[in-house]
Amino acid sequence: MGIRIFILLIFISLPSLAQKVKWASQIISVSSEYKDPLLGKEYRALHALGRPSKFPKMAASPSAWQSMTPDSPDGEYLLVGFDTTMAVKQVAIFENSGAGSIISVDGLDQNNKIYPLRAFSPGYALSSSQITYIRLPSKTSFKLKGIKISFNSLRVKGYSQIDAIGISDSDEPIENSLKLNSDANAFQARENLGNAINSKFNEICPVVSPDGQKLYFTRWKHPDNLGANKNQDIWVSNWQPDRTWSKATLYPAPINNDENNAVCGITPNGKTLLLNNVYGKDGTMEKGVSFSFLLRTGEWSFPKALKILNFKNKSEFSEYTLAPNGKLLLMTTETKDTYGGKDIYVSFLNADDSWSEPKNVGPVVNTGEAESTPFIAPDGVTMYFSSSGHVGYGNNDIFLSRRLDDTWQNWSVPENLGPIVNTPQWDGYFSVSAKGDYAYFSSTENSIGAEDIYRIKIPEKARPLTLIQLTGQVINQKTKEPMAARIVIKAKGNPSDTLSIDYDPYVGDYSFMWPAKKAFTVQIKKAGYFSKVEHFDFTSEKNFLQVNRNFFLQTVEKNKAYALANISFDQGKADLKPGFEAELEKVIAILSDNDQYTLLLEGHTDNQGDWNDNLKLSLERVENVKAYLVSKGVNANRIETKGWGGSRPLANNFIEETRKNNRRVEFTIKTVE
């Protein structure tokens, strides 16, 4: 399906209005709801909650409440509640189809007292799909807690549907809060990527790598594709120094085979591809998703299927997207528990390399309609997806939603990306790089042949969070050679927000991306070496930034004394000075990673003052260091302490500039006997 794009980019946002519009947030009671054992939660009463799904082009939809039977002689009712009580001036009922069956609407106050708001005579509906308003001459004398809508379903032949129920404290029409308004500061033109990428055949499903350096897409029925049927194959293009894309090349086997192939995502370091389908050794394909890893030879491994626990999918299709940490998968699938059609689910990587049972990301994103083509941006927060179940232009539109916490079940209200991206036709697939400057998509509008790949510059409101990319090597300080190591990145103030990388110099530099708004630490760990911890703060950065940083590790030599570089003391004092923690983290890491090591702490002073007082002071200094290490989990039995007073100076004691270097604590790594 093509994505039609207009010349001007208009980002959609909901206006900030003085009126308070509240949407029904809970079902208190309902007479009946439509159920079908072959469906999920389509047509259930829960779809009458929240904002409307079919607006402004209202039509019958599974994302609306529908009674169990179309024409019930006993009548039907729907009682909904609101999360905020308020005096109201108007009520808006979005009747998706079969409008005209409402007989009365009553208000419910905080004490569950019922107040009649309006009775409806037969024939009140002007069309089969409409917004039915109740406008009161003044605000209600009570604070409204709920709305009860009663129906005579015999008035209108066939099913009637309720999509949403809104209340407001003003005269301004509630529908105004849903209007799709243009942003005058977001004008941009689309750009066809030209003959290097596009041909007279179909180019679809673009995925840009997080660093923006590679563009993967699928070509269908191209004569250079593999196999007799020339099914979908993966092609790739590289971003060149002259700021153009290179001529696309066919990806080699085993990534491509005679069946349908597509890239779903790629990790920030470019070394792991997420591929649609499960690859059989005999060339056959099954439903699912696979990983392929870049080998030291420069070739790609045979795709390995991801084991997703209790994965089920009633739909013929499914799409996948990988979070930048490589430990989380978003997917579309259809089960008996979906809100309607395909929903977006989340799965987490387990310690045994399996993936957890998928969880629905919730009704803020998922609707009674089918959601599809999710793409999680490199910031790990911003998700783009396609749906026809939110306020839009007609068929499936592309929306943006941002993750609100680490459960991946709480999301911001989806925002329509506007008419440059969305059309009255089906629109899907939206891929952005870490820079967040351009989006890539397919379109038939003014294409070279069939569907082509285009890009547009993204307005600031629709961009992912600003990212920092760190790249470089871990280097042996003595030999100056790169070496394998473990890299652990942690958000300051939130230790559970972590990213781990096993760096292997044989496959290139390490690379990771991190949201600029989060200050973080990077710890480099390797058995037999001092851990290195560095602190980074890019919270003032507004644009994507690439930082090259090499980390040098020092070998731990047993039975050799080391001065703690950042553990110094004021004259005559034993208190640890601010900034000591980073240095002691190295010691803690060594003892944590090497059970066979013990630690000797030796305290020193300068030569100022009484000899006996200095001896006591040196012991106090090492005891303070020991106490801190024990408080962080180091067994006290692994730490031996000695104090030498001023008997072992490291530097000249004649002047303060050098004398201060003698006020120190040294540590020696020893092997357990």
PDB file of C-alpha atoms in Angstrom, residues 234 251 254-255 262-279 281 288-295 299-308 320-331 347-350 353-355:
ATOM      1  CA  ILE A 234      16.358  -7.120   1.352  1.00  0.00           C
ATOM      2  CA  TYR A 251      21.907  -8.429   0.615  1.00  0.00           C
ATOM      3  CA  PRO A 254      21.676 -16.354   4.232  1.00  0.00           C
ATOM      4  CA  ILE A 255      19.811 -13.089   4.956  1.00  0.00           C
ATOM      5  CA  ALA A 262      12.495  -8.152   5.367  1.00  0.00           C
ATOM      6  CA  VAL A 263      14.579  -6.293   7.961  1.00  0.00           C
ATOM      7  CA  CYS A 264      12.619  -5.258  11.066  1.00  0.00           C
ATOM      8  CA  GLY A 265      15.427  -3.483  12.915  1.00  0.00           C
ATOM      9  CA  ILE A 266      19.126  -3.200  13.666  1.00  0.00           C
ATOM     10  CA  THR A 267      21.061  -2.654  16.882  1.00  0.00           C
ATOM     11  CA  PRO A 268      22.947   0.654  17.443  1.00  0.00           C
ATOM     12  CA  ASN A 269      26.332  -0.957  16.742  1.00  0.00           C
ATOM     13  CA  GLY A 270      25.101  -2.330  13.406  1.00  0.00           C
ATOM     14  CA  LYS A 271      26.078  -5.890  14.363  1.00  0.00           C
ATOM     15  CA  THR A 272      22.677  -7.531  14.886  1.00  0.00           C
ATOM     16  CA  LEU A 273      19.807  -7.603  12.398  1.00  0.00           C
ATOM     17  CA  LEU A 274      16.223  -8.339  13.378  1.00  0.00           C
ATOM     18  CA  LEU A 275      14.580 -10.248  10.530  1.00  0.00           C
ATOM     19  CA  ASN A 276      10.981 -11.179   9.820  1.00  0.00           C
ATOM     20  CA  ASN A 277      10.157 -14.899   9.802  1.00  0.00           C
ATOM     21  CA  VAL A 278      11.947 -17.975  11.094  1.00  0.00           C
ATOM     22  CA  TYR A 279      14.476 -19.414   8.635  1.00  0.00           C
ATOM     23  CA  LYS A 281      17.772 -24.827   7.018  1.00  0.00           C
ATOM     24  CA  GLY A 288       8.171 -15.523  13.783  1.00  0.00           C
ATOM     25  CA  VAL A 289      11.274 -13.374  14.022  1.00  0.00           C
ATOM     26  CA  SER A 290      15.028 -14.046  13.915  1.00  0.00           C
ATOM     27  CA  PHE A 291      18.408 -12.523  14.731  1.00  0.00           C
ATOM     28  CA  SER A 292      21.463 -12.541  12.468  1.00  0.00           C
ATOM     29  CA  PHE A 293      24.862 -11.532  13.867  1.00  0.00           C
ATOM     30  CA  LEU A 294      27.825  -9.964  12.096  1.00  0.00           C
ATOM     31  CA  LEU A 295      30.739 -12.407  12.227  1.00  0.00           C
ATOM     32  CA  GLU A 299      29.663 -12.250   6.899  1.00  0.00           C
ATOM     33  CA  TRP A 300      26.284 -12.609   8.597  1.00  0.00           C
ATOM     34  CA  SER A 301      25.343 -15.666  10.653  1.00  0.00           C
ATOM     35  CA  PHE A 302      22.481 -17.921   9.664  1.00  0.00           C
ATOM     36  CA  PRO A 303      19.345 -16.337  11.209  1.00  0.00           C
ATOM     37  CA  LYS A 304      18.527 -17.716  14.648  1.00  0.00           C
ATOM     38  CA  ALA A 305      14.876 -17.829  15.708  1.00  0.00           C
ATOM     39  CA  LEU A 306      13.875 -15.910  18.832  1.00  0.00           C
ATOM     40  CA  LYS A 307      12.133 -18.135  21.343  1.00  0.00           C
ATOM     41  CA  ILE A 308       9.148 -16.089  22.552  1.00  0.00           C
ATOM     42  CA  TYR A 320       8.500  -6.443  15.017  1.00  0.00           C
ATOM     43  CA  THR A 321      10.781  -3.705  16.286  1.00  0.00           C
ATOM     44  CA  LEU A 322      13.779  -3.970  18.618  1.00  0.00           C
ATOM     45  CA  ALA A 323      14.564  -1.506  21.406  1.00  0.00           C
ATOM     46  CA  PRO A 324      18.087   0.006  21.219  1.00  0.00           C
ATOM     47  CA  ASN A 325      19.294  -1.953  24.259  1.00  0.00           C
ATOM     48  CA  GLY A 326      18.562  -5.193  22.398  1.00  0.00           C
ATOM     49  CA  LYS A 327      16.588  -6.521  25.372  1.00  0.00           C
ATOM     50  CA  LEU A 328      13.067  -5.579  24.433  1.00  0.00           C
ATOM     51  CA  LEU A 329      10.850  -6.447  21.514  1.00  0.00           C
ATOM     52  CA  LEU A 330       7.654  -4.743  20.382  1.00  0.00           C
ATOM     53  CA  MET A 331       5.452  -6.772  18.057  1.00  0.00           C
ATOM     54  CA  SER A 347       8.354  -8.948  25.260  1.00  0.00           C
ATOM     55  CA  PHE A 348      11.482  -8.824  27.447  1.00  0.00           C
ATOM     56  CA  LEU A 349      14.742 -10.769  27.065  1.00  0.00           C
ATOM     57  CA  ASN A 350      15.238 -13.365  29.814  1.00  0.00           C
ATOM     58  CA  ASP A 353      18.095 -15.854  26.021  1.00  0.00           C
ATOM     59  CA  SER A 354      14.409 -16.681  25.734  1.00  0.00           C
ATOM     60  CA  TRP A 355      11.845 -13.871  25.493  1.00  0.00           C
TER      61      TRP A 355
END
